[in-house]
PDB file of C-alpha atoms in Angstrom:
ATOM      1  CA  UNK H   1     -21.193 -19.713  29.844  1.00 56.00           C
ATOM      2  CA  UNK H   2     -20.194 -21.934  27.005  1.00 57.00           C
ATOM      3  CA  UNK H   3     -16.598 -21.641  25.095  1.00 51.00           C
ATOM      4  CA  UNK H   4     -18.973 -21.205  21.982  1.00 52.00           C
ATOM      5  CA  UNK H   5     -21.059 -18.435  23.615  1.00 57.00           C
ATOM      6  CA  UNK H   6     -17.768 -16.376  24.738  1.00 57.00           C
ATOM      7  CA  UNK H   7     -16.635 -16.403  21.613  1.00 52.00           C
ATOM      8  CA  UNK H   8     -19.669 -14.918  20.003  1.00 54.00           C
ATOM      9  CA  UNK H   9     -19.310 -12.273  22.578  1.00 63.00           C
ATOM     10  CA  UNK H  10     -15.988 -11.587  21.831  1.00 55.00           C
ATOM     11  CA  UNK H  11     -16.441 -10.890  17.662  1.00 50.00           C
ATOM     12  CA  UNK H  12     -19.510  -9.176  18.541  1.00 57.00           C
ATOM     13  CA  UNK H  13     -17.381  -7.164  21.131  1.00 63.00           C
ATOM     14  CA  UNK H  14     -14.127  -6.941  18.462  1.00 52.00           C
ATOM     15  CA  UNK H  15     -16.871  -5.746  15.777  1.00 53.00           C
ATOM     16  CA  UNK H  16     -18.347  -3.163  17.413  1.00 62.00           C
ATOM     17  CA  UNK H  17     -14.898  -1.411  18.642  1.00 59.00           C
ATOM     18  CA  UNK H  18     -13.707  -1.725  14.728  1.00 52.00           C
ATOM     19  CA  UNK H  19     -17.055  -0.274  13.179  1.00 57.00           C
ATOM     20  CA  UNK H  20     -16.728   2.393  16.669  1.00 63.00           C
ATOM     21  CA  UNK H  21     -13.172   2.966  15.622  1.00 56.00           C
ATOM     22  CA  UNK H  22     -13.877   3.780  11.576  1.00 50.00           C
ATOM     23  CA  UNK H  23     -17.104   5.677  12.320  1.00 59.00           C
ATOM     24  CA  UNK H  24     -15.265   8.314  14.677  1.00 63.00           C
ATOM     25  CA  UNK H  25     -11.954   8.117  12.038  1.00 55.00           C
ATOM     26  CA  UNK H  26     -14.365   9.321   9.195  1.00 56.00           C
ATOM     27  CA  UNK H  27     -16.541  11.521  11.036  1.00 62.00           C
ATOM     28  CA  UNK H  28     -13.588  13.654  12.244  1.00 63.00           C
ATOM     29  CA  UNK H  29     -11.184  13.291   8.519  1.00 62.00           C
ATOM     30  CA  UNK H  30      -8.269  11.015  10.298  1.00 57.00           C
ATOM     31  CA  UNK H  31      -9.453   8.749   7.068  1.00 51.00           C
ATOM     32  CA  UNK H  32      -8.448  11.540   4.937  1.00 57.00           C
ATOM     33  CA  UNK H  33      -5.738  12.895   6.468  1.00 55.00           C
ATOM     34  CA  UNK H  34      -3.807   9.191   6.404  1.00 51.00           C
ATOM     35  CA  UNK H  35      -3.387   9.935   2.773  1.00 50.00           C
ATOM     36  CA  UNK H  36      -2.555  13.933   3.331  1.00 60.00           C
ATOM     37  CA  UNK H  37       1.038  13.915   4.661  1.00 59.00           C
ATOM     38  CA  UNK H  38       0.560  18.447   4.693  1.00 66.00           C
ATOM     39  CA  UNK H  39      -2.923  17.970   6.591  1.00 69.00           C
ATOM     40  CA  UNK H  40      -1.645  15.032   8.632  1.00 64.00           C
ATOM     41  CA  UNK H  41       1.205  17.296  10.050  1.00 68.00           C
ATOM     42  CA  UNK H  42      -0.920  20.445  10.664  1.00 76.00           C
ATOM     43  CA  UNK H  43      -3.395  18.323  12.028  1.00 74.00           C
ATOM     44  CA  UNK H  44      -0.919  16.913  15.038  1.00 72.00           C
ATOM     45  CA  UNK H  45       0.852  19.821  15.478  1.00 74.00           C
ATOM     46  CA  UNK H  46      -2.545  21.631  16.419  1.00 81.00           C
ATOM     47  CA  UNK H  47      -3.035  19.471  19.650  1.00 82.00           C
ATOM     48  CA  UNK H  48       0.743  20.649  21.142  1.00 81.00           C
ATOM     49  CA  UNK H  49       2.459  17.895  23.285  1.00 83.00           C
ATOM     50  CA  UNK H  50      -1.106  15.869  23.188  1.00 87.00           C
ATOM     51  CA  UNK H  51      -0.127  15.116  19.158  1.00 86.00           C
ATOM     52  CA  UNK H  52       2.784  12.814  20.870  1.00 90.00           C
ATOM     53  CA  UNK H  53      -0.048  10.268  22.269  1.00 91.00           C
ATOM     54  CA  UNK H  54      -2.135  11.374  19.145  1.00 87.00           C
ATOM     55  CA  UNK H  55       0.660  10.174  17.077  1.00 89.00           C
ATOM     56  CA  UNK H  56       0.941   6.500  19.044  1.00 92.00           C
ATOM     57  CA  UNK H  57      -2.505   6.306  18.492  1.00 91.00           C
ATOM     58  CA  UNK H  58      -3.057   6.805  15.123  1.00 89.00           C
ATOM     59  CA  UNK H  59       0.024   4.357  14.419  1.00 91.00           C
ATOM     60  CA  UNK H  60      -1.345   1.774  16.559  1.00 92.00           C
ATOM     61  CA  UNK H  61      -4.799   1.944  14.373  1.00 90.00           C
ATOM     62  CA  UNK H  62      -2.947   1.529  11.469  1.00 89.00           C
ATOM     63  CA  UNK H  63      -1.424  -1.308  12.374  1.00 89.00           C
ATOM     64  CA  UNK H  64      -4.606  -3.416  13.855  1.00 88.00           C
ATOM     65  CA  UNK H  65      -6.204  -2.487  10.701  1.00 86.00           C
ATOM     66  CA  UNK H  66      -3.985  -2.842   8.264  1.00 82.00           C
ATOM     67  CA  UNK H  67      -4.173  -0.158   6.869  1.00 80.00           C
ATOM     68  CA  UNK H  68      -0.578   1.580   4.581  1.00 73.00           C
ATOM     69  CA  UNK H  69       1.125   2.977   7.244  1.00 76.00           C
ATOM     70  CA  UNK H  70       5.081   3.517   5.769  1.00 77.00           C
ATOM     71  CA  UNK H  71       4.266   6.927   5.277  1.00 80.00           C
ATOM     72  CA  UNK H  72       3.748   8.047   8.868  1.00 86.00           C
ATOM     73  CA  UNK H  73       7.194   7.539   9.756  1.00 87.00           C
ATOM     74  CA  UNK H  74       7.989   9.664   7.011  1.00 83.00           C
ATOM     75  CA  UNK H  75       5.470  11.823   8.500  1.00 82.00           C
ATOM     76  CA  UNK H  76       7.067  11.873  12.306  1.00 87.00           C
ATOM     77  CA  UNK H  77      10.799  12.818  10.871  1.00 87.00           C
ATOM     78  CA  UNK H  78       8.911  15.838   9.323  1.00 83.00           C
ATOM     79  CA  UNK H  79       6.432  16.972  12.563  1.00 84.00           C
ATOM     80  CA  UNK H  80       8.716  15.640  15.269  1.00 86.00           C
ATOM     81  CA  UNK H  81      12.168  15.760  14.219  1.00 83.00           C
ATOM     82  CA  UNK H  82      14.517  13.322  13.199  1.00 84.00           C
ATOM     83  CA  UNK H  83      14.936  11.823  17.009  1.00 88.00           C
ATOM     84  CA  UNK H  84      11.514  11.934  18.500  1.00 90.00           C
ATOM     85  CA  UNK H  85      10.176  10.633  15.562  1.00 91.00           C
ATOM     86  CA  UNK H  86      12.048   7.461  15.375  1.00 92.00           C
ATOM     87  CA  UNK H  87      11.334   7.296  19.076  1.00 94.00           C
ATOM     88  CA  UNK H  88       7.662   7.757  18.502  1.00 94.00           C
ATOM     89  CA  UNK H  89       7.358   5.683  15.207  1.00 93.00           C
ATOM     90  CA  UNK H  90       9.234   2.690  17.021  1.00 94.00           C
ATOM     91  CA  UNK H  91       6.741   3.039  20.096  1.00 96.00           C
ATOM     92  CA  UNK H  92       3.720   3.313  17.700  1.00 95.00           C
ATOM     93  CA  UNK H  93       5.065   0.248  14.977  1.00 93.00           C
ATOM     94  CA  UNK H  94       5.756  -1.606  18.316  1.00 95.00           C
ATOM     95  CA  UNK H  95       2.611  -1.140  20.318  1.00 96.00           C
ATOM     96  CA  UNK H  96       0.300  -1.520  17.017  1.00 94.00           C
ATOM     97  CA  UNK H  97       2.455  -4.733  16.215  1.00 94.00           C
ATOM     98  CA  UNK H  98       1.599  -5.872  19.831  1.00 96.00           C
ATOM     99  CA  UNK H  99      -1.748  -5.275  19.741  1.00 94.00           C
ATOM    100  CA  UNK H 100      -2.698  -6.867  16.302  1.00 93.00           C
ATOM    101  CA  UNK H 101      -0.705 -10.138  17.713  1.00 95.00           C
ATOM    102  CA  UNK H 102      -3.031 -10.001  21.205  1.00 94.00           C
ATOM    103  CA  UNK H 103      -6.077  -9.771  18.523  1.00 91.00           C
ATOM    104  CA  UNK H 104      -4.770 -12.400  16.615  1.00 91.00           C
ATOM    105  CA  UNK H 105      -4.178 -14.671  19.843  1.00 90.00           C
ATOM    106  CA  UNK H 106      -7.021 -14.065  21.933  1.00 88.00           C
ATOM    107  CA  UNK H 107      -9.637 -11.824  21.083  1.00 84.00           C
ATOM    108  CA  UNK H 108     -10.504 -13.082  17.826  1.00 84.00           C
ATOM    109  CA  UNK H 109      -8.500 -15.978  16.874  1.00 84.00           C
ATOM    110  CA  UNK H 110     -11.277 -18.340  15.555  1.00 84.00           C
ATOM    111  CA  UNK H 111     -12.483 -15.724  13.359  1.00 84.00           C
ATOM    112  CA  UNK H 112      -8.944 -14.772  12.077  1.00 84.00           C
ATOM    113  CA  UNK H 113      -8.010 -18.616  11.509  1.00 82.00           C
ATOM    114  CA  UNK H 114     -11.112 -19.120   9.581  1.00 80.00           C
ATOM    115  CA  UNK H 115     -10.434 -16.523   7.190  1.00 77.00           C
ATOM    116  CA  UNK H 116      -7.024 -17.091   6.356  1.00 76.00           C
ATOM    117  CA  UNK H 117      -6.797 -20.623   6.827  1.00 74.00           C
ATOM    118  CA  UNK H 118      -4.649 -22.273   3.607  1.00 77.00           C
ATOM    119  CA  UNK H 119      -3.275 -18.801   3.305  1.00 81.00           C
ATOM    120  CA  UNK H 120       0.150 -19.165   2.033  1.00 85.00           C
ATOM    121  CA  UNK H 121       2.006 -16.399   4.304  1.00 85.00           C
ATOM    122  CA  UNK H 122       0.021 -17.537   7.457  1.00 86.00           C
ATOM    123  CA  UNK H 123       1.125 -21.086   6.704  1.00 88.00           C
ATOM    124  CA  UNK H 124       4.755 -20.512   5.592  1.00 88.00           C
ATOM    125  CA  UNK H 125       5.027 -18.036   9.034  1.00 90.00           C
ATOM    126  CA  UNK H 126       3.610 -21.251  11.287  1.00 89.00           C
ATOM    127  CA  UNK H 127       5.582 -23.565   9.666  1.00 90.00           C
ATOM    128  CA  UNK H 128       8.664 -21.199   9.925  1.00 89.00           C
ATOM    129  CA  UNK H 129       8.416 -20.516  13.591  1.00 92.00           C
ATOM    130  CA  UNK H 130       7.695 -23.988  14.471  1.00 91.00           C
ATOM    131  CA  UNK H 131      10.919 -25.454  12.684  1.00 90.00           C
ATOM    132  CA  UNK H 132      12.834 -22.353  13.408  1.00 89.00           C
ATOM    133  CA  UNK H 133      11.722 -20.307  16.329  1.00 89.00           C
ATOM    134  CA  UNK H 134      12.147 -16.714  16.960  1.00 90.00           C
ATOM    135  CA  UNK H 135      14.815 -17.117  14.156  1.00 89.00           C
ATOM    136  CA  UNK H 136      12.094 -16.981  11.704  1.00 91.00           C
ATOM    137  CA  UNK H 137      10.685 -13.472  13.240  1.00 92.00           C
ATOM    138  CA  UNK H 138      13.998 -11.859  12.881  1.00 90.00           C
ATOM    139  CA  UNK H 139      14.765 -12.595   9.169  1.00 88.00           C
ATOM    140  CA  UNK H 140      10.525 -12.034   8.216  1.00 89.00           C
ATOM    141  CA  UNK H 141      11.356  -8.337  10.299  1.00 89.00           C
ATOM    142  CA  UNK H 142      14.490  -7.681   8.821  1.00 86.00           C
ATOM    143  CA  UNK H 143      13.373  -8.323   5.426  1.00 80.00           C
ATOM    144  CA  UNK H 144       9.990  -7.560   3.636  1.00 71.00           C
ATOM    145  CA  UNK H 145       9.034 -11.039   2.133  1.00 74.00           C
ATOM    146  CA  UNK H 146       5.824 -10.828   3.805  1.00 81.00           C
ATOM    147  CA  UNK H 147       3.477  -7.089   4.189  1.00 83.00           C
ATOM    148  CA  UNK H 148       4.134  -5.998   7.852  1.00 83.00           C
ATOM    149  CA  UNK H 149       0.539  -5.804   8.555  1.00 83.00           C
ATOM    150  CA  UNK H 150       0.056  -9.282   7.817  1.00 86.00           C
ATOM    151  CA  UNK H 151       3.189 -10.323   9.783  1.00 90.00           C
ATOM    152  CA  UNK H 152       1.515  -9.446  12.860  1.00 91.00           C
ATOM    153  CA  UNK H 153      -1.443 -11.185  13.008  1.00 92.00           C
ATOM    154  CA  UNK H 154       0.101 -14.170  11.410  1.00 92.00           C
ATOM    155  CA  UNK H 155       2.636 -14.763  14.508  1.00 94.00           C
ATOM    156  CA  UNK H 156      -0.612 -14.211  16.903  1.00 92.00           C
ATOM    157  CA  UNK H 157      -1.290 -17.590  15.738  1.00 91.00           C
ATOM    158  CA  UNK H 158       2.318 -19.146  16.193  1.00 91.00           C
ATOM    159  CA  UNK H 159       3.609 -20.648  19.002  1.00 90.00           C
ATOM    160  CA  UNK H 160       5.617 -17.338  20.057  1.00 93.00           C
ATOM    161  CA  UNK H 161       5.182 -15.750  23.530  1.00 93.00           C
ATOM    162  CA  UNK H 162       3.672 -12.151  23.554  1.00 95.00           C
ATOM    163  CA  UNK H 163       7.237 -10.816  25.302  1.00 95.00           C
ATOM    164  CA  UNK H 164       9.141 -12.593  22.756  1.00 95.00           C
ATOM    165  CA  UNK H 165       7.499 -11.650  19.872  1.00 96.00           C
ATOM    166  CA  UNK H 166       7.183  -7.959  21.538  1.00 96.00           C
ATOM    167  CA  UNK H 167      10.502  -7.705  22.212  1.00 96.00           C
ATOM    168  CA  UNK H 168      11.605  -9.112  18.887  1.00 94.00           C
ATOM    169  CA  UNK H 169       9.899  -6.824  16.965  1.00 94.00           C
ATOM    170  CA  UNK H 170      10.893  -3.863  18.873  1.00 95.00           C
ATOM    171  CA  UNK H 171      14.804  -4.497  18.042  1.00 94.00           C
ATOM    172  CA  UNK H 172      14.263  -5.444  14.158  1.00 92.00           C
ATOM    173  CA  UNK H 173      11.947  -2.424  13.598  1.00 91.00           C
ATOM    174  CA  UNK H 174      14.024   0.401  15.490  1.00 93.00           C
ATOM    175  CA  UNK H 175      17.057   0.980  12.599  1.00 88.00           C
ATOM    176  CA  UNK H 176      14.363   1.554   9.735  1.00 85.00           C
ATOM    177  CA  UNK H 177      12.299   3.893  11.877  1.00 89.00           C
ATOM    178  CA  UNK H 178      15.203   5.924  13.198  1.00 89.00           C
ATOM    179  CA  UNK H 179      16.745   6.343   9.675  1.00 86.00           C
ATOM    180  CA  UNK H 180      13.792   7.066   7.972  1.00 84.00           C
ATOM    181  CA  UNK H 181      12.752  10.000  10.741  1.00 87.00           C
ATOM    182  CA  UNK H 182      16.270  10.936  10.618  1.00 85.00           C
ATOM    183  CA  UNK H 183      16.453  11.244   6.524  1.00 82.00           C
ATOM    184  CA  UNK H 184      13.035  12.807   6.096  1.00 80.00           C
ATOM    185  CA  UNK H 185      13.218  15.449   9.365  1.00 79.00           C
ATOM    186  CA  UNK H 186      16.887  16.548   8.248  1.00 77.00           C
ATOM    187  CA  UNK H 187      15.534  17.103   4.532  1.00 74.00           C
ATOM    188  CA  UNK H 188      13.092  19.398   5.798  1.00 70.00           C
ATOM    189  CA  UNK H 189      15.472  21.587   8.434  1.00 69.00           C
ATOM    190  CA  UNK H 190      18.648  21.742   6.338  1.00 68.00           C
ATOM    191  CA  UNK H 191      17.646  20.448   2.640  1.00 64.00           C
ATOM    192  CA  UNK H 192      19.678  18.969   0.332  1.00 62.00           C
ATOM    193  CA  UNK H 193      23.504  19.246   1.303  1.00 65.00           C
ATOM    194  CA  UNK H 194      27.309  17.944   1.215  1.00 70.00           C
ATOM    195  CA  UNK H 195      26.626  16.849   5.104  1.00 73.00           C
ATOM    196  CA  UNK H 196      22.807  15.440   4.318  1.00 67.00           C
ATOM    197  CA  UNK H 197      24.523  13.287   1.737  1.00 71.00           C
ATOM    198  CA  UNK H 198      27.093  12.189   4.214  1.00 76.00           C
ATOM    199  CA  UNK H 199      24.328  11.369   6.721  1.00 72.00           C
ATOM    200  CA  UNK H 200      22.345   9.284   3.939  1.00 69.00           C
ATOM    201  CA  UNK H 201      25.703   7.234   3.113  1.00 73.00           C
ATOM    202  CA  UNK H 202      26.134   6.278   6.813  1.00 77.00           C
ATOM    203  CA  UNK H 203      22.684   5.050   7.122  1.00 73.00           C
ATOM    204  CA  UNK H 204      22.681   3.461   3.637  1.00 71.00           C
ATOM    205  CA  UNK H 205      26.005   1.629   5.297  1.00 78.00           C
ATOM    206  CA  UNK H 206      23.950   0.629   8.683  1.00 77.00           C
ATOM    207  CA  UNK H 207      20.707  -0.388   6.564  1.00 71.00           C
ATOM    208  CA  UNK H 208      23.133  -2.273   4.397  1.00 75.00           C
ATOM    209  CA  UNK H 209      24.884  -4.007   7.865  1.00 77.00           C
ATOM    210  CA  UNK H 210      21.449  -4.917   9.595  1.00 75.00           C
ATOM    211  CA  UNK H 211      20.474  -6.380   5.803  1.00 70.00           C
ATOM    212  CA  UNK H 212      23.349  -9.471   6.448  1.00 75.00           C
ATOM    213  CA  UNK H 213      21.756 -10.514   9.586  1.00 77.00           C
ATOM    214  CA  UNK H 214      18.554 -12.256   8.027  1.00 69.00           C
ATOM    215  CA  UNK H 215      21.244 -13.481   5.055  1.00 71.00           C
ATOM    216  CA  UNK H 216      22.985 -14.948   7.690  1.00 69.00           C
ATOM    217  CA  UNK H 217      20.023 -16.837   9.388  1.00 70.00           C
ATOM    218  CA  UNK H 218      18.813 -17.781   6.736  1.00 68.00           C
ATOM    219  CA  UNK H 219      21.597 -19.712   6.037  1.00 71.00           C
ATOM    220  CA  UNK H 220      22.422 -21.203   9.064  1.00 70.00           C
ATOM    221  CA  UNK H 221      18.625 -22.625   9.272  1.00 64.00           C
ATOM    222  CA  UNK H 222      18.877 -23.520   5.565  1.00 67.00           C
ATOM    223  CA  UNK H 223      15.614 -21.440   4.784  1.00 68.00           C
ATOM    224  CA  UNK H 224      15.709 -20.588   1.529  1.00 63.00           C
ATOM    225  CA  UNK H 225      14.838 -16.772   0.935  1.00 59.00           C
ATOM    226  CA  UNK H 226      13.646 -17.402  -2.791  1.00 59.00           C
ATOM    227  CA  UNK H 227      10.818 -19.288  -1.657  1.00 62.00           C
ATOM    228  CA  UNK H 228       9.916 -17.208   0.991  1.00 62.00           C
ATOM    229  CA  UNK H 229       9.612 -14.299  -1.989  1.00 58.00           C
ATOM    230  CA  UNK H 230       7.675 -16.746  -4.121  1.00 57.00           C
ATOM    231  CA  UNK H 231       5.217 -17.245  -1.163  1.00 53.00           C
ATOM    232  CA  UNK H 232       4.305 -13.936  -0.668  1.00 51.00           C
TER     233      UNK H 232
END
């Protein structure tokens, strides 16, 4: 079988799981339910310990298709708690980060280069880890100068090994989805007090820590931030 023909079967294959994938989404309300944070909790509470994988899941979706997903770690502090929902919204950011790179590298990297080929963020992120290596990941985590969706099939076209980039991401992404399970699950057990505040300083003073790390790459690879920004 030709290169040419494998590739056909592999959109055609990548096609049918997305179209699969949306048709079973709206048929059973998930669609809906991304944008009802009261429904989205009562819906994964229903299924017991199952709601744990369900959870993953529904993160991982997000991710591969880009859909807004910032409001489902909001969403695990709440249904989870303010531990197992970090742990759960890291596994899910990190798995769905994982698998949009493996799209973006293998299964349907001709059709992903095609369409965003000249694309500033795509080209500034290639460009970036070619000069700079997993530097460039780090400070492009750390930092929002480019949409998190985007992010990860960008660096499925880079140069960057699948553990790296894994691994990578898995680090940068754990402090913002531990705080922000931790800040939205203790709003909802103890509500607003004199310790909640305390607990909000301390992680505005860790959030504020982890923020000097890309400052500090950036600086010693002379990549200048304010046309990162402009890019995106």
């Amino acid at each position: 079988m030709s290169e040419k023909n494998k590739s056909a079967i592999k959109l055609v294959s990548l096609l049918a799981v997305i179209g699969a994938v949306i048709l079973i989404a709206w048929q059973t309300g998930i669609m809906d339910r991304l944008q009802d944070v009261a429904a989205m909790q009562e819906f994964i509470n229903s299924f017991g310990m199952l709601g744990y994988v369900i959870f993953v899941l529904v993160f991982v979706a997000v991710a591969v298709f880009m859909l807004p997903g910032a409001v489902l770690t909001i969403v695990a502090g709440i249904t989870f708690g303010p531990v197992i929902g970090g742990i759960l919204s890291l596994i899910g950011a990190t798995l769905g980060a994982a698998a949009a790179f493996l799209v973006a590298k293998y299964l349907a990297r001709d059709m992903i280069l095609k369409k965003f080929k000249g694309n500033p963020i795509f080209d500034k992120i290639d460009k970036g880890v070619e000069k700079n290596g997993v530097s460039f990941l780090i400070l492009t985590r750390l930092v929002p100068v480019f949409p998190y969706n985007v992010q990860n099939y960008a660096y499925g076209l880079t140069s960057l090994g699948f553990a790296k980039y894994t691994g990578v991401s898995l680090i940068t992404m754990a402090p913002g989805a531990f705080i922000y399970a931790f800040m939205a699950g203790q709003i909802v057990r103890e509500g607003i007090s004199l310790n909640l505040m305390l607990q909000f300083a301390a992680a505005g003073i860790i959030l504020f820590l982890v923020s000097l790390i890309p400052k500090y790459l950036a600086k010693k690879k002379g990549i200048d931030m304010d046309e990162l920004k402009e890019t995106s």
